Each structure stands twice: as C-alpha cells, then as structure tokens.
Short mmCIF file of C-alpha atoms in Angstrom, two decimals:
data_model
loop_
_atom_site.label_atom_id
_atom_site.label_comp_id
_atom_site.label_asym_id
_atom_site.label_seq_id
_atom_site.Cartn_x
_atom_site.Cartn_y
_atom_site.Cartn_z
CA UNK C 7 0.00 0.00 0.00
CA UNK C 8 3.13 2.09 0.71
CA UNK C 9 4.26 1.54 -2.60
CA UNK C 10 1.58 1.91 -4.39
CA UNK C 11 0.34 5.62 -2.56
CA UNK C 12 4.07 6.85 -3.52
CA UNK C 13 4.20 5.60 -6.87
CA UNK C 14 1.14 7.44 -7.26
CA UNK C 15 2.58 10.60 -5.46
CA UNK C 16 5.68 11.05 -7.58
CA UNK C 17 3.83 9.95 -11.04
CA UNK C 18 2.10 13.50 -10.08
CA UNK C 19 4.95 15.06 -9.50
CA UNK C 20 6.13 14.33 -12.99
CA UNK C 21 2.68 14.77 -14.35
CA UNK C 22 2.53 18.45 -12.49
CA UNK C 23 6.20 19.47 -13.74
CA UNK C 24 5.19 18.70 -17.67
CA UNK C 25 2.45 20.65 -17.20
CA UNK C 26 4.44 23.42 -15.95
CA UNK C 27 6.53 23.49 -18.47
CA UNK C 28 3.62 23.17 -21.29
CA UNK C 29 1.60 25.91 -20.21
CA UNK C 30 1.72 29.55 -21.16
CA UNK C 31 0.32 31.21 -18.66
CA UNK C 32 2.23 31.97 -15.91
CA UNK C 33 -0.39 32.29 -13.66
CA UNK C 34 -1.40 28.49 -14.80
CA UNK C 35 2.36 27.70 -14.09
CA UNK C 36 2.30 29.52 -10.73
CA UNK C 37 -0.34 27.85 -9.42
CA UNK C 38 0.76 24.03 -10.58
CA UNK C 39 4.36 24.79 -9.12
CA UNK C 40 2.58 25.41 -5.79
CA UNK C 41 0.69 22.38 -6.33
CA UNK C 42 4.07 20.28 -7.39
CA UNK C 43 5.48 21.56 -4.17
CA UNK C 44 2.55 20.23 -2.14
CA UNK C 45 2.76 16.71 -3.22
CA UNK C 46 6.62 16.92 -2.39
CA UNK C 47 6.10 17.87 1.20
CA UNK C 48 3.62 14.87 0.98
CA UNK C 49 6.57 12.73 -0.27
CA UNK C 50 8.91 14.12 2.23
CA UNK C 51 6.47 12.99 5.10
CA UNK C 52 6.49 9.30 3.52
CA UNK C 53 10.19 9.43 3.58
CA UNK C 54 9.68 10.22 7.52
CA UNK C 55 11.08 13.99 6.69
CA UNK C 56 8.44 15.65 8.66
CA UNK C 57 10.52 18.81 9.52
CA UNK C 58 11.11 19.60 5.80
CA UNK C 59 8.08 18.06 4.38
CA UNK C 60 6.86 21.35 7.15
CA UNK C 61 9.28 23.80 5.67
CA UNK C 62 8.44 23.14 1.77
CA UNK C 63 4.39 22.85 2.47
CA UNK C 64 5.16 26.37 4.18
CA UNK C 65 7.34 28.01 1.84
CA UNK C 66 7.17 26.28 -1.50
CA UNK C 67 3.19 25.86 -1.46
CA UNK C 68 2.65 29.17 -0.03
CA UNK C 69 5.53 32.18 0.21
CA UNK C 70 7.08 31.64 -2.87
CA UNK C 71 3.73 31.38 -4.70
CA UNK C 72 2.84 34.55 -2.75
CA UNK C 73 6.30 36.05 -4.31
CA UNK C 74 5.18 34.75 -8.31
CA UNK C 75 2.18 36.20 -8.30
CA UNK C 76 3.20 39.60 -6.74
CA UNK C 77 5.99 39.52 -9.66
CA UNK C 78 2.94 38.39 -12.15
CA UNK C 79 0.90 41.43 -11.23
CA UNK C 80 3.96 43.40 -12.29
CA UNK C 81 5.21 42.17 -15.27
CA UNK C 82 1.84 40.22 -16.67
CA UNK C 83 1.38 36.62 -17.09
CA UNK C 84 1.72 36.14 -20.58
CA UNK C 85 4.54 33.69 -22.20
CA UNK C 86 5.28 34.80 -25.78
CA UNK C 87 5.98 31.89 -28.03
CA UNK C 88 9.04 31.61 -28.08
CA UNK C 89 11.11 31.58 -32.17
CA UNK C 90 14.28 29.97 -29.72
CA UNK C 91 14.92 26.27 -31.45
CA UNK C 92 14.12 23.74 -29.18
CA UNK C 93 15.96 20.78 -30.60
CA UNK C 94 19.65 21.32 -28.77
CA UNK C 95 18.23 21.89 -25.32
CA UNK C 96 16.25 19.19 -25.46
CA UNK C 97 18.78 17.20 -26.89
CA UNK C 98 21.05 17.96 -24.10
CA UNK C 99 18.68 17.25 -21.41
CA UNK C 100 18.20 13.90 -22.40
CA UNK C 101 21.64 13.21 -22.50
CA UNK C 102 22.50 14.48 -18.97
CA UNK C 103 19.20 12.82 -17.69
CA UNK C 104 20.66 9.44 -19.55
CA UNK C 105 23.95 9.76 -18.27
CA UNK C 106 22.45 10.44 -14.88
CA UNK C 107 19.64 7.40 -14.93
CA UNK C 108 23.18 5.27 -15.82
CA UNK C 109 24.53 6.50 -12.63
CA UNK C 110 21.41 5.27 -10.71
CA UNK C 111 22.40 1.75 -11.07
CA UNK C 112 25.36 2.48 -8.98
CA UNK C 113 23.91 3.98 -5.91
CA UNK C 114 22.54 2.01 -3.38
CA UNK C 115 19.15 0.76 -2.95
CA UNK C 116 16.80 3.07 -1.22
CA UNK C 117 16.16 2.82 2.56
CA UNK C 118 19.00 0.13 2.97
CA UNK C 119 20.43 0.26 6.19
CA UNK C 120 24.05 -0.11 5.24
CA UNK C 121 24.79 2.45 2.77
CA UNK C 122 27.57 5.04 3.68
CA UNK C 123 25.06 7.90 4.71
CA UNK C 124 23.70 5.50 7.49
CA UNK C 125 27.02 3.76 8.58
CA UNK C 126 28.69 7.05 9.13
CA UNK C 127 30.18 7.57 12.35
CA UNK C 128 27.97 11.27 12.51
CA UNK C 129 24.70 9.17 12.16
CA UNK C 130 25.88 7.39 15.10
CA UNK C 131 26.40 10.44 17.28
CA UNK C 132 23.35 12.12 16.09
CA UNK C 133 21.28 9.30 16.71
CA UNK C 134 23.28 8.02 19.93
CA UNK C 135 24.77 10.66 21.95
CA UNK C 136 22.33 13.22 21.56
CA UNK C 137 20.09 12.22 23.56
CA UNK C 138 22.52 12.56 26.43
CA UNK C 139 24.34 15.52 25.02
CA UNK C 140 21.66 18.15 23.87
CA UNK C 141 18.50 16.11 25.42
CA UNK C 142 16.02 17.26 22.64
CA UNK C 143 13.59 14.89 21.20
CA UNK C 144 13.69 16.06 17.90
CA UNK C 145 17.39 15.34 16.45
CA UNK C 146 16.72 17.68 13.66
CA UNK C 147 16.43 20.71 15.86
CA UNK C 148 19.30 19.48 17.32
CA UNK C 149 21.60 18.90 14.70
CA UNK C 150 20.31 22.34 13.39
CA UNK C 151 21.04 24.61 16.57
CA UNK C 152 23.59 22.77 18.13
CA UNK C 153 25.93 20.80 15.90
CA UNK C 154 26.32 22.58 13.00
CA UNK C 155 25.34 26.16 14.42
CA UNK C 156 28.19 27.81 12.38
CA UNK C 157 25.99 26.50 8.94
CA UNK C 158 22.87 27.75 10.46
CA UNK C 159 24.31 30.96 11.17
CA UNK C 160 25.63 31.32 7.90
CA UNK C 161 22.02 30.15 6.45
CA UNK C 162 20.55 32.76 8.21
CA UNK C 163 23.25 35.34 7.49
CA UNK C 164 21.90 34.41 3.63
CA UNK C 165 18.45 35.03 4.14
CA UNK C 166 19.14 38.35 5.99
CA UNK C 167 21.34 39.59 3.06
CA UNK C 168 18.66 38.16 0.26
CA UNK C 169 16.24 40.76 2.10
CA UNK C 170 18.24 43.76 2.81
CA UNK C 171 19.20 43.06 -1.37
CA UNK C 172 15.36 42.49 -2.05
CA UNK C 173 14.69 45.74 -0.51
CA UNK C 174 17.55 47.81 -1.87
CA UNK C 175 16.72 46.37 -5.52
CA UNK C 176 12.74 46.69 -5.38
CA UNK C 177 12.56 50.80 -3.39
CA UNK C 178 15.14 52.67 -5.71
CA UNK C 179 11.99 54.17 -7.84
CA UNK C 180 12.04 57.65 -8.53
CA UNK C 181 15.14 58.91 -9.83
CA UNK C 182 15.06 56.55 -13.33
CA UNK C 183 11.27 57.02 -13.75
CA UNK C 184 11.19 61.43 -13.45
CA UNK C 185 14.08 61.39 -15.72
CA UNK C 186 11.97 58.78 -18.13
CA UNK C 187 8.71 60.16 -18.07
CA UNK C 188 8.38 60.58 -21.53
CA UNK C 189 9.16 57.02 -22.09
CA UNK C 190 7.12 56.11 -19.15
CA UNK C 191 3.71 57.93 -20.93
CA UNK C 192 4.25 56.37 -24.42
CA UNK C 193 4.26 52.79 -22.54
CA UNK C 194 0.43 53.33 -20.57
CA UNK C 195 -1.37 50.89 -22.47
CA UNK C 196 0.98 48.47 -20.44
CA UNK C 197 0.53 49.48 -17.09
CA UNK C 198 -3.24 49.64 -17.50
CA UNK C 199 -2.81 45.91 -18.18
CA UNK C 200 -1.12 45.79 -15.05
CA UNK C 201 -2.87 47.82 -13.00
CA UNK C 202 -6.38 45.21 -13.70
CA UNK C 203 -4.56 42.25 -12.87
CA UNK C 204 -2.78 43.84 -10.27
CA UNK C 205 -6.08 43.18 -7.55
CA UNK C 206 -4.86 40.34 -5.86
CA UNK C 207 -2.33 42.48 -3.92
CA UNK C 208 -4.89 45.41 -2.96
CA UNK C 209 -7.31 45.72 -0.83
CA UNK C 210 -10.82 45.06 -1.85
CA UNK C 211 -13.27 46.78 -0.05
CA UNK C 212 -16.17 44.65 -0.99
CA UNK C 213 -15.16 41.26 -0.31
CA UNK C 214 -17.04 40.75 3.08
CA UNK C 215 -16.47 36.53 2.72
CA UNK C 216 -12.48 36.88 2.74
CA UNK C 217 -12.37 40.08 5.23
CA UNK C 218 -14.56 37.97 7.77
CA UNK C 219 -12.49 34.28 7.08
CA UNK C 220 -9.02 35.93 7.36
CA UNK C 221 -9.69 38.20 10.36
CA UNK C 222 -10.84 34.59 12.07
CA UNK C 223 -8.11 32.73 11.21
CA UNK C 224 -5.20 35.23 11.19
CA UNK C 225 -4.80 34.76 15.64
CA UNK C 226 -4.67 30.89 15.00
CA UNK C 227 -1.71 31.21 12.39
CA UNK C 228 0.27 33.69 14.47
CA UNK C 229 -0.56 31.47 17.33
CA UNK C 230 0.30 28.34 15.68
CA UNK C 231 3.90 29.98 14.52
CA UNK C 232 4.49 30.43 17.98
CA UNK C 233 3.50 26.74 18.71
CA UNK C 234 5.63 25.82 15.73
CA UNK C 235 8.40 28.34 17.41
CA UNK C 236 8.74 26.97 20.73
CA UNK C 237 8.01 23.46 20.42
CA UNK C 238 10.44 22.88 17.35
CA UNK C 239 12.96 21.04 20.34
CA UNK C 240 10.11 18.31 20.94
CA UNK C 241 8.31 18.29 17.28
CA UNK C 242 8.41 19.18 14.29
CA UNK C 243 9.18 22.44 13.99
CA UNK C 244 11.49 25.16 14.61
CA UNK C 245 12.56 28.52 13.72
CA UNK C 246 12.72 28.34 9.88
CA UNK C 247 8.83 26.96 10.01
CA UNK C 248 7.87 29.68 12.38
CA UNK C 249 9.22 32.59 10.33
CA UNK C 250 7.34 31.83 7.63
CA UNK C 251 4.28 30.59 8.88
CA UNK C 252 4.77 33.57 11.00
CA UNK C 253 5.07 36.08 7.89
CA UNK C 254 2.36 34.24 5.91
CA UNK C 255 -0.38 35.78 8.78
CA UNK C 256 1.06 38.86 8.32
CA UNK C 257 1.20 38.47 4.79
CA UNK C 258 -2.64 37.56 4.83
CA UNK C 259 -3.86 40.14 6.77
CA UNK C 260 -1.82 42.41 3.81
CA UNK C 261 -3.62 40.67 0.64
CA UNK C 262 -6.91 41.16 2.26
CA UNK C 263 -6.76 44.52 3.76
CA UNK C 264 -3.98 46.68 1.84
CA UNK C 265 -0.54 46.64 2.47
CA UNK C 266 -1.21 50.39 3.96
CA UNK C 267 -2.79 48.57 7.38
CA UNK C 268 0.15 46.02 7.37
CA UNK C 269 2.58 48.92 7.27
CA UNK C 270 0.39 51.15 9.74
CA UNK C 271 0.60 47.94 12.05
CA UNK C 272 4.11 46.64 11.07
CA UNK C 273 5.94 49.74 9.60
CA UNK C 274 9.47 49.11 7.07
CA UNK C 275 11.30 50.61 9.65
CA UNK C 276 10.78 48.31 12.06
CA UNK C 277 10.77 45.09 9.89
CA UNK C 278 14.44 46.40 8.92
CA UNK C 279 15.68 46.36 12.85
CA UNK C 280 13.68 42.84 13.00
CA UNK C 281 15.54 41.56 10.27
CA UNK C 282 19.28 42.41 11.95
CA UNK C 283 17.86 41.89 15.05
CA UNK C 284 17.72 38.11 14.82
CA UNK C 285 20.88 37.72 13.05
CA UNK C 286 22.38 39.71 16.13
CA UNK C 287 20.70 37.82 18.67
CA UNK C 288 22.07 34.62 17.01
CA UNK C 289 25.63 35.83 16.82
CA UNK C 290 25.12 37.27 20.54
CA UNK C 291 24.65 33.78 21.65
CA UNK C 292 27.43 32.91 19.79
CA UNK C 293 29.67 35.95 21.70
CA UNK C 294 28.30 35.32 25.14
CA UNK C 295 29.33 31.73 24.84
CA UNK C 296 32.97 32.77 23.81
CA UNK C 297 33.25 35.64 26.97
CA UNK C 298 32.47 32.48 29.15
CA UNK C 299 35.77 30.87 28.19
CA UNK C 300 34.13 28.28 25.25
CA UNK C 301 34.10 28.36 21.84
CA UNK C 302 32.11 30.13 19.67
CA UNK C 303 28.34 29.07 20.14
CA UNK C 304 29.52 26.50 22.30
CA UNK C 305 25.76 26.44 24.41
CA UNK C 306 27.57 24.17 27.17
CA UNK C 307 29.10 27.15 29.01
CA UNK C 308 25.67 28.64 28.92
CA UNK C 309 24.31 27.71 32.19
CA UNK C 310 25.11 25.33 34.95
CA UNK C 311 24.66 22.36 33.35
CA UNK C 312 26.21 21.50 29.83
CA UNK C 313 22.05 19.74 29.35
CA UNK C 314 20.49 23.01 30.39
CA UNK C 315 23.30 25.59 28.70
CA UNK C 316 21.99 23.67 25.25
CA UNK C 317 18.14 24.01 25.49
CA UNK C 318 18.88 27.90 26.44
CA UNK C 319 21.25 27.99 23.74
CA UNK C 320 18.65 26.03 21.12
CA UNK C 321 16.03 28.11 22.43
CA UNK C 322 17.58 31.76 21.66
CA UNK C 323 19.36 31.02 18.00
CA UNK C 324 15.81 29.52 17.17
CA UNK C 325 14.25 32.58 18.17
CA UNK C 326 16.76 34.35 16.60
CA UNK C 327 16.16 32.41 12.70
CA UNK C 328 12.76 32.70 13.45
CA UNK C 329 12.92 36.51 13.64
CA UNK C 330 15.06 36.96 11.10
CA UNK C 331 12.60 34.56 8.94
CA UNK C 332 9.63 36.41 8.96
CA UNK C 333 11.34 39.61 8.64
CA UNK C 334 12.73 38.69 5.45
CA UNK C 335 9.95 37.65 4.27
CA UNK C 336 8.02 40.41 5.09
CA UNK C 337 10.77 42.33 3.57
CA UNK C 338 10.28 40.51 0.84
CA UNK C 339 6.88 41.00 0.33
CA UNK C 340 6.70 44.83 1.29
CA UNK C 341 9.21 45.77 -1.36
CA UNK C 342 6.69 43.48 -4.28
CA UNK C 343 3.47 44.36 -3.10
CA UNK C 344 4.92 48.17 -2.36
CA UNK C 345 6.23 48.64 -5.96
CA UNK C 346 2.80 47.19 -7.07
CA UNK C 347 1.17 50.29 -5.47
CA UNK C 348 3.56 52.77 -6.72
CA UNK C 349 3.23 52.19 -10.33
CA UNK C 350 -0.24 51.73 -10.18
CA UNK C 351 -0.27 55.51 -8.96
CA UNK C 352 1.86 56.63 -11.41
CA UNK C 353 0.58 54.69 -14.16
CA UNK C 354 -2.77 56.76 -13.25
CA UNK X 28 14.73 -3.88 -9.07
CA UNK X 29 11.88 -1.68 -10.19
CA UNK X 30 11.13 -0.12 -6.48
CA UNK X 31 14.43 -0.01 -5.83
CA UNK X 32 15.59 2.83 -7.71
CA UNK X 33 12.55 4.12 -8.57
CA UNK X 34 12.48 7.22 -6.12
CA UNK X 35 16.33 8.05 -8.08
CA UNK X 36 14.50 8.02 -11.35
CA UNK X 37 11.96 10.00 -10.56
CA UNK X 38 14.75 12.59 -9.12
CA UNK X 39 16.21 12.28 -12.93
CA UNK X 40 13.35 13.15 -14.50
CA UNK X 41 12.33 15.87 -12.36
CA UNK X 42 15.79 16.90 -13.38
CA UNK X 43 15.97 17.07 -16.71
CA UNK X 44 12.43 18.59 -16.76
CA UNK X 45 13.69 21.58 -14.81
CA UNK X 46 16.99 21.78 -17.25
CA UNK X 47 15.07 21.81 -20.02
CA UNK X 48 12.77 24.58 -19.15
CA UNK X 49 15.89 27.05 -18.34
CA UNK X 50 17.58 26.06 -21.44
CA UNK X 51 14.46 26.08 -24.00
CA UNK X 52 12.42 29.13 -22.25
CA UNK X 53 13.18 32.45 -22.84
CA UNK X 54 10.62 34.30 -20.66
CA UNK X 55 12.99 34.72 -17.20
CA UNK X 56 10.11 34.07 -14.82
CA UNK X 57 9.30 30.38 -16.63
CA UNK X 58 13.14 29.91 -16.51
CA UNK X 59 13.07 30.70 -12.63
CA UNK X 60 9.88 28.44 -12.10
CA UNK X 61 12.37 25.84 -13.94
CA UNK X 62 15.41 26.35 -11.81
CA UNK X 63 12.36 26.21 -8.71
CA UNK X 64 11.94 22.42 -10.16
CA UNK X 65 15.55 21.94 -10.32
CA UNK X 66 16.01 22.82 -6.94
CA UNK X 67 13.09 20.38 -5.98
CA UNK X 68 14.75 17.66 -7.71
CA UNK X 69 17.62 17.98 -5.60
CA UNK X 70 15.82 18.13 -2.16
CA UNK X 71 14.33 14.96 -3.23
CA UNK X 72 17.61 13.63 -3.72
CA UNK X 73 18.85 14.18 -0.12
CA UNK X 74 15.92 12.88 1.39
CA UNK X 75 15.58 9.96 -0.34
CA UNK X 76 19.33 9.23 1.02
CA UNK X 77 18.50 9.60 4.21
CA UNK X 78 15.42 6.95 4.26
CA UNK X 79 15.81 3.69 6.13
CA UNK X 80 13.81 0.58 5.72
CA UNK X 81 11.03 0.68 8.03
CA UNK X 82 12.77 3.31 9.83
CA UNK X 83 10.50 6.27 11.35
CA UNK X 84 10.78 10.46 11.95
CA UNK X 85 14.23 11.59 14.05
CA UNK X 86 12.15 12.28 16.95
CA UNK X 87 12.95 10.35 20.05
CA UNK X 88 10.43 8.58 21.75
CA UNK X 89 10.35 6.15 24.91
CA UNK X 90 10.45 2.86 23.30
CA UNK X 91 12.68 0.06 22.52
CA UNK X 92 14.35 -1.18 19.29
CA UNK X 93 13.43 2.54 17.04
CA UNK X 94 15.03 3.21 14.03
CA UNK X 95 15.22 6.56 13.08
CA UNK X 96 16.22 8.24 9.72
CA UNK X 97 19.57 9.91 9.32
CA UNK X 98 18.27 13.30 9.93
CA UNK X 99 21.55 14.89 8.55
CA UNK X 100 19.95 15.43 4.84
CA UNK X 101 17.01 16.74 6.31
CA UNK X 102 18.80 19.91 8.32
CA UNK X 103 20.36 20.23 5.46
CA UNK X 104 17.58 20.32 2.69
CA UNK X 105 15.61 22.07 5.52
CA UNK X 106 17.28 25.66 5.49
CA UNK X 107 18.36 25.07 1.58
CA UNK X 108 14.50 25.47 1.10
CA UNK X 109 14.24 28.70 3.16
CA UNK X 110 17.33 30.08 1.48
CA UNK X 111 16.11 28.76 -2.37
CA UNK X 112 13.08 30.68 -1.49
CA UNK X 113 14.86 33.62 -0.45
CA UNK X 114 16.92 33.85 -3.33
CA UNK X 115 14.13 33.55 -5.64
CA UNK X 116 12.88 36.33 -4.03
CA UNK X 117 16.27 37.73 -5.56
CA UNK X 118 15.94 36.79 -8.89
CA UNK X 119 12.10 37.38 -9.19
CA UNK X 120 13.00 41.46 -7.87
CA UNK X 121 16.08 41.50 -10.56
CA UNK X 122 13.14 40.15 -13.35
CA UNK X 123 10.79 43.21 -11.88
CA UNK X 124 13.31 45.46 -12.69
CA UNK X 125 15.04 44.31 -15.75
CA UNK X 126 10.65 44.52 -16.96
CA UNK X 127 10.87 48.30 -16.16
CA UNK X 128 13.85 48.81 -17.90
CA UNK X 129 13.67 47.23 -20.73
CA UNK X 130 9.45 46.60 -20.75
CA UNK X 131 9.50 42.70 -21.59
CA UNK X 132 11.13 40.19 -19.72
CA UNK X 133 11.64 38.23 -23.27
CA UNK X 134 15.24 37.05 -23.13
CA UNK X 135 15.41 37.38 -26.71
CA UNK X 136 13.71 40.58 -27.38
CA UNK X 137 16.28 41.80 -24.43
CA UNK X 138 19.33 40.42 -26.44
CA UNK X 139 17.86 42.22 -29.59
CA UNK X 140 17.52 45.26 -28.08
CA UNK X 141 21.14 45.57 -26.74
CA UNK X 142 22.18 44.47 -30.28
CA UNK X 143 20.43 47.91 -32.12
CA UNK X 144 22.15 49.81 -29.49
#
C-alpha cells in the first residue's frame, strides 16, 4: 500500500512538472508549481522527513507562490511563443538525464540500512549521543542549533542579506522614472494591463467573505507559529517553520486589507531592525558563549549544566532564525506588493 | 529492481524537466519556475538518502528497538528550502526590474535590443 500511494505521489509530480513546463500562462504555471510543491512535502512525510516536508508545504506551497504572483501582477502573465529552437536543449537534457539514470544503477538501494550515509560515524552520534548531550527529542532541531550552528548561522546570514538586497533592488523608484517620463507615458497601455490584474495584492473593499475568514483565522496562524516556534525542540518544527508561517499571517492580513494597514501595524522601519535583530541575537549567543571561556556558540558554558546551557542555547538562535525569517519575508513581500502600489499611482 | 531505484529516477526526471525549461524558455520568470523544479529535484535527492527501511521520523520517543532516519539530509535540505526561497525572491525582484527597464522580460527581445544599441 506504501508503494503503491508513492508511486502514485511522484507519477504526479512528474505529471505536475510537464504541465508546468507546457503551459503559457504563468499564472497556470504559478499555481501548478505550488501544487508540485505540495505533493513533495507529501513525499517528504512518507520518507519520515516531517521537519522539511513542514518547511516546503510552508514556503514552496505558499511564500514563494505569494512572491510569483506579486511579480505576475507586475510584469503580466503572458509567455510569448518563443522563435528559440528547441531541438539542442532538449537534446542535451536527455543526455544528462541518460547519463544520470546510468549512474542510478550504482547507488545504493533506497532505505537500505548499510549504505555510507547510514554507517557514518555522525549518524551514530546524532542518533546516539544526543540524547545525552543536547536532550532534545527532535534530532533535527538538534543537529540544526547545536551541531552545526556555524551553517545555520551562515544560512541565516543568507536570508538576511537576500532581504536587505530584495529591498535595496525593489525601493530605488524615482530617480530613473522622473528622468523617463516621456518614455514612461508612451508605454500606458501596459501598465493599465497591469494595474487590472494587479487586484490580488490590494485591498478590496467589498469582499465581506475573505475580510470575515481571514480576520478569524489570522490569531490561530500567528498562534500556531508560535506553537511551531517553541516546540520545534520536541516536534516538528522550529525557527525556519515559524518565520514563515509567522510572515504568511502577516502576509494575509496584507492581501486582504492593503498593504497600507500592514505597514500602519508593522511599519518598514521596524521590519528592517527585526531583520538584523535576529541575526544579532544569534551571533550574541554565539559571543556570550565565547566571553564564558568556550568556543564560539559552544551552548555548554551557557548555564550550569552543559544539558540546560543547550536548550537555552537552542532556544535563543531559534528565536533568533525565526525573527530573522519572517522579517525577510516580510521584507520581501513589502518591497513586491509596495512597488505594485507605486506604479499603479503613477501609471494613473 | 523496479522499487528499488525508482524514487532516483523519478529525481532524474524531475531533473531534466527543470533543465530543459531554463535552457528552451526564454521568458525569465518560466526559466526561474524551472530552476524552482531543479532545486526540488535535488531536495528529493537528499531525502531519499536519508530513508531507512522501516525506519521512522528523528524524533525520540520512549520505546525500545526505534530506528530513526539519518536526519543529517534533512537539516540540510531544511534551510536550503528557506534560502532557495529567499533567493528567488532575488531573482524574481532582478526580473521586476530588468521589466521596467527594458518593458519585456523576453530574453530574446532583451538580447535584440542591446544588439540595435
């Protein structure tokens, strides 16, 4: 039966990815990505991934779809035909797909216990020690916070610079477009076109169904990011999850009401000292740790106990991704949803 | 043999799909939705390592004779898929403005254009 249900899960998968690259509309291809992304989280829970089968039903089903349709609304969703010969790429394709499918036959089989990636000595500690060492059900958090730290920080350190560069890219406005207005008023016709389409990131006054739903449900999803937040140690979960899940209220409560409540509520300013804030409070950990004679982000030195200096430790960097999370992606969203509103005004 | 190396396959195909549609697609948002699939293809990779037979989620629980999944791939794919969304993000705000500056986001019309220059 557990065969069968993933066969049937990854024949979709293919299925939705052909279809995303047939169709023409982007909006079409938006909206089948998001569905290919849900059936891989599905996958990733059958192959007992539950924290990233979280992350990519979070982010790949909703944020990033969020993110392609704000960029739709700017730039239209229509695919010209393309004149480029298809013949060569495909060509190509194939033969890096065969040459791959020929290296298949190599690898192990799947879910065998005693393939190199389960007989290393680090699945041993992981699995073994850590439940003295760190004391956290859920390895993954673990692993995450504690062992490899440095990555994490350096993950995070990513995400903070992708929305500072988000930001920086998406509000320089003006200058260009005063200096091209002349250029600006011979292209109208195509910001009309974007202004219709551009709906789905304004607020619409007359939609009493949504305005009623989302004002219901937006205290259960900030509530269930901080769920997600603080009980990442025993569950799935964690500060990645809760950034996003985190944002996506926010996020909500912005495609339903205007972005100009969401800013009222949550203004740039304060997103921006969010977004450094977490990274800081990560590295802080990370300094605290080294003035009490460790390493750095060495929780053990933490507290009293090397058990109790971890779940402190665990518990601030978390917090610490999981502020920098949703202020990225909030980042994110302001800068797409706020150029949306600007050249609608000057389009009119 | 057929279940055995079926989940790699599928990881191939997935693959190939997502190469093809940067290579043959000129409109830059279908060639980031293609290197989105790309990226999916990969995840799937890791994860699929990390599965063991009859094994269950890296959580701990009170009982005897458990076995867990490595969950090494999954830290890993874990923050890969908050930073591959972040630097979408990226690439989607560089498409935004490369639209206002050039008004298409046609790779080919764009290559035309900075040939009549």
């Amino acid at each position: 039966m557990e065969e069968f249900t993933s066969v049937f899960l990854m024949l979709l998968l293919v299925a939705g990815a052909l279809a995303v690259l047939h169709v023409r509309n982007l909006f079409v291809a938006t909206m089948l990505l998001s569905a290919v992304s849900f059936i891989m989280a599905l996958i990733f829970v059958m192959l007992d991934a539950v924290d990233v089968a979280f992350t990519e039903a979070a982010v790949g089903a909703g944020i990033s779809t969020v993110l392609y349709l704000g960029t739709l609304a700017l730039v239209g969703p229509h695919e010209k035909s393309s004149t480029k010969k298809t013949a060569l790429p495909l060509l190509l394709s194939l033969a890096v797909g065969g040459v791959l499918i020929y290296a298949t036959f190599e690898l192990p089989t799947v879910g065998s216990p005693d393939t190199p990636v389960q007989t290393s000595r680090l699945t041993d500690r992981f699995l073994n020690e850590s439940p003295k060492e760190i004391a956290v059900p859920n390895i993954v958090t673990a692993v995450l916070a504690s062992y490899r730290g440095f990555d994490t920080f350096g993950e995070t350190t990513v995400i903070f610079t992708a929305g500072i560069a988000v930001l920086l890219i998406l509000s320089q406005v003006r200058g260009r477009r005063e200096e091209d207005v002349a250029i600006e008023e011979s292209t109208t016709p195509q910001s009309d076109l974007t202004a219709e389409e551009d709906t789905s990131l304004q607020a619409s006054p007359h939609d009493l169904v949504p305005h009623v739903v989302s004002k219901l449900l937006i205290p259960f999803v900030l509530l269930f990011g901080f769920y997600v937040q603080f009980h990442g140690d025993f569950g799935p979960g964690g500060g990645f999850q809760a950034g996003v899940i985190f944002a996506a209220g926010f996020i909500l409560y912005s495609l339903v009401f205007g972005l100009e409540y969401t800013k009222k509520l949550l203004p740039l300013r304060l997103v921006e000292f969010f977004l450094a804030f977490g990274v800081l409070l990560y590295g802080g950990v990370g300094v605290v740790s080294m003035l009490k004679g460790g390493n750095f982000l060495d929780y053990n030195l933490l507290l009293a106990s090397p058990v109790a200096g971890q779940h402190l430790g665990i518990l601030l960097v978390e917090l610490g991704v999981g502020i920098t999370v949703t202020a990225a992606m909030l980042a994110i969203f302001y800068g797409f949803a706020g150029r949306s509103e600007t050249n609608n005004k000057s389009g009119a | 043999m057929f279940f055995d190396h079926f989940y790699y396959w599928i990881t191939v195909i997935l693959f190939v799909i997502g190469l093809y549609t940067v290579m043959s697609r000129s409109n830059l948002i279908k060639k980031m939705i293609g290197l989105s699939l790309f990226q999916i293809s990969v995840f799937l990779f890791y994860i699929t390592m990390g599965k063991i037979e009859g094994g269950t989620a890296p959580i701990i629980i009170d009982q005897p004779d458990v076995v867990y999944s490595n969950p090494l791939p999954h830290v890993l794919i874990l923050t890969a898929i908050v930073v591959g969304v972040a630097t979408t993000a990226l690439g989607l705000a560089l498409v935004v403005r490369i639209k206002e500056a050039f008004d298409t986001i046609d790779e080919e019309e764009i290559l035309q254009m900075e040939e009549t220059k």
